PDB file of C-alpha atoms in Angstrom:
ATOM      1  CA  UNK A   1      19.512   3.254 -20.025  1.00 80.00           C
ATOM      2  CA  UNK A   2      18.157   0.002 -21.398  1.00 94.00           C
ATOM      3  CA  UNK A   3      14.369  -0.244 -21.807  1.00 94.00           C
ATOM      4  CA  UNK A   4      14.116  -3.012 -19.218  1.00 96.00           C
ATOM      5  CA  UNK A   5      16.105  -1.029 -16.661  1.00 97.00           C
ATOM      6  CA  UNK A   6      13.990   2.063 -17.346  1.00 97.00           C
ATOM      7  CA  UNK A   7      10.782   0.081 -16.834  1.00 97.00           C
ATOM      8  CA  UNK A   8      12.181  -1.402 -13.634  1.00 97.00           C
ATOM      9  CA  UNK A   9      13.119   2.017 -12.252  1.00 98.00           C
ATOM     10  CA  UNK A  10       9.717   3.490 -13.180  1.00 98.00           C
ATOM     11  CA  UNK A  11       7.941   0.557 -11.551  1.00 98.00           C
ATOM     12  CA  UNK A  12       9.999   0.978  -8.380  1.00 98.00           C
ATOM     13  CA  UNK A  13       8.983   4.636  -8.057  1.00 98.00           C
ATOM     14  CA  UNK A  14       5.327   3.916  -8.830  1.00 98.00           C
ATOM     15  CA  UNK A  15       5.230   1.204  -6.179  1.00 98.00           C
ATOM     16  CA  UNK A  16       6.911   3.498  -3.659  1.00 98.00           C
ATOM     17  CA  UNK A  17       4.314   6.192  -4.328  1.00 98.00           C
ATOM     18  CA  UNK A  18       1.461   3.701  -3.992  1.00 97.00           C
ATOM     19  CA  UNK A  19       2.837   2.393  -0.686  1.00 98.00           C
ATOM     20  CA  UNK A  20       3.138   5.945   0.633  1.00 98.00           C
ATOM     21  CA  UNK A  21      -0.443   6.748  -0.377  1.00 98.00           C
ATOM     22  CA  UNK A  22      -1.679   3.521   1.219  1.00 98.00           C
ATOM     23  CA  UNK A  23       0.201   4.160   4.444  1.00 98.00           C
ATOM     24  CA  UNK A  24      -1.190   7.703   4.676  1.00 98.00           C
ATOM     25  CA  UNK A  25      -4.779   6.965   3.662  1.00 97.00           C
ATOM     26  CA  UNK A  26      -5.581   3.555   5.136  1.00 97.00           C
ATOM     27  CA  UNK A  27      -5.470   4.579   8.818  1.00 98.00           C
ATOM     28  CA  UNK A  28      -7.694   7.584   8.040  1.00 98.00           C
ATOM     29  CA  UNK A  29     -10.161   5.396   6.147  1.00 96.00           C
ATOM     30  CA  UNK A  30     -10.292   2.817   8.935  1.00 96.00           C
ATOM     31  CA  UNK A  31     -10.775   5.455  11.649  1.00 98.00           C
ATOM     32  CA  UNK A  32     -13.520   7.199   9.685  1.00 95.00           C
ATOM     33  CA  UNK A  33     -11.538  10.423   9.371  1.00 97.00           C
ATOM     34  CA  UNK A  34     -12.035  10.145   5.605  1.00 95.00           C
ATOM     35  CA  UNK A  35     -15.582   9.356   4.473  1.00 94.00           C
ATOM     36  CA  UNK A  36     -15.902   7.695   1.083  1.00 90.00           C
ATOM     37  CA  UNK A  37     -19.548   6.674   1.346  1.00 88.00           C
ATOM     38  CA  UNK A  38     -20.691   9.396  -1.076  1.00 89.00           C
ATOM     39  CA  UNK A  39     -18.160   8.627  -3.798  1.00 87.00           C
ATOM     40  CA  UNK A  40     -19.583   7.397  -7.088  1.00 87.00           C
ATOM     41  CA  UNK A  41     -17.304   4.404  -7.651  1.00 83.00           C
ATOM     42  CA  UNK A  42     -18.139   1.229  -9.525  1.00 83.00           C
ATOM     43  CA  UNK A  43     -16.339  -1.740  -7.993  1.00 78.00           C
ATOM     44  CA  UNK A  44     -15.026  -4.335 -10.408  1.00 80.00           C
ATOM     45  CA  UNK A  45     -15.246  -8.006  -9.549  1.00 81.00           C
ATOM     46  CA  UNK A  46     -12.069  -9.980 -10.037  1.00 72.00           C
TER      47      UNK A  46
END
């Protein structure tokens, strides 16, 4: 497999996994089923 094709395939699977995680977690975050208020996370400004 060419390097570009390999990168493309890896990116496809990473994006699919991220979409799945988003689709599973976002409704639970919005509904309050998952509480993240106690997490020690530093938000970065873009």
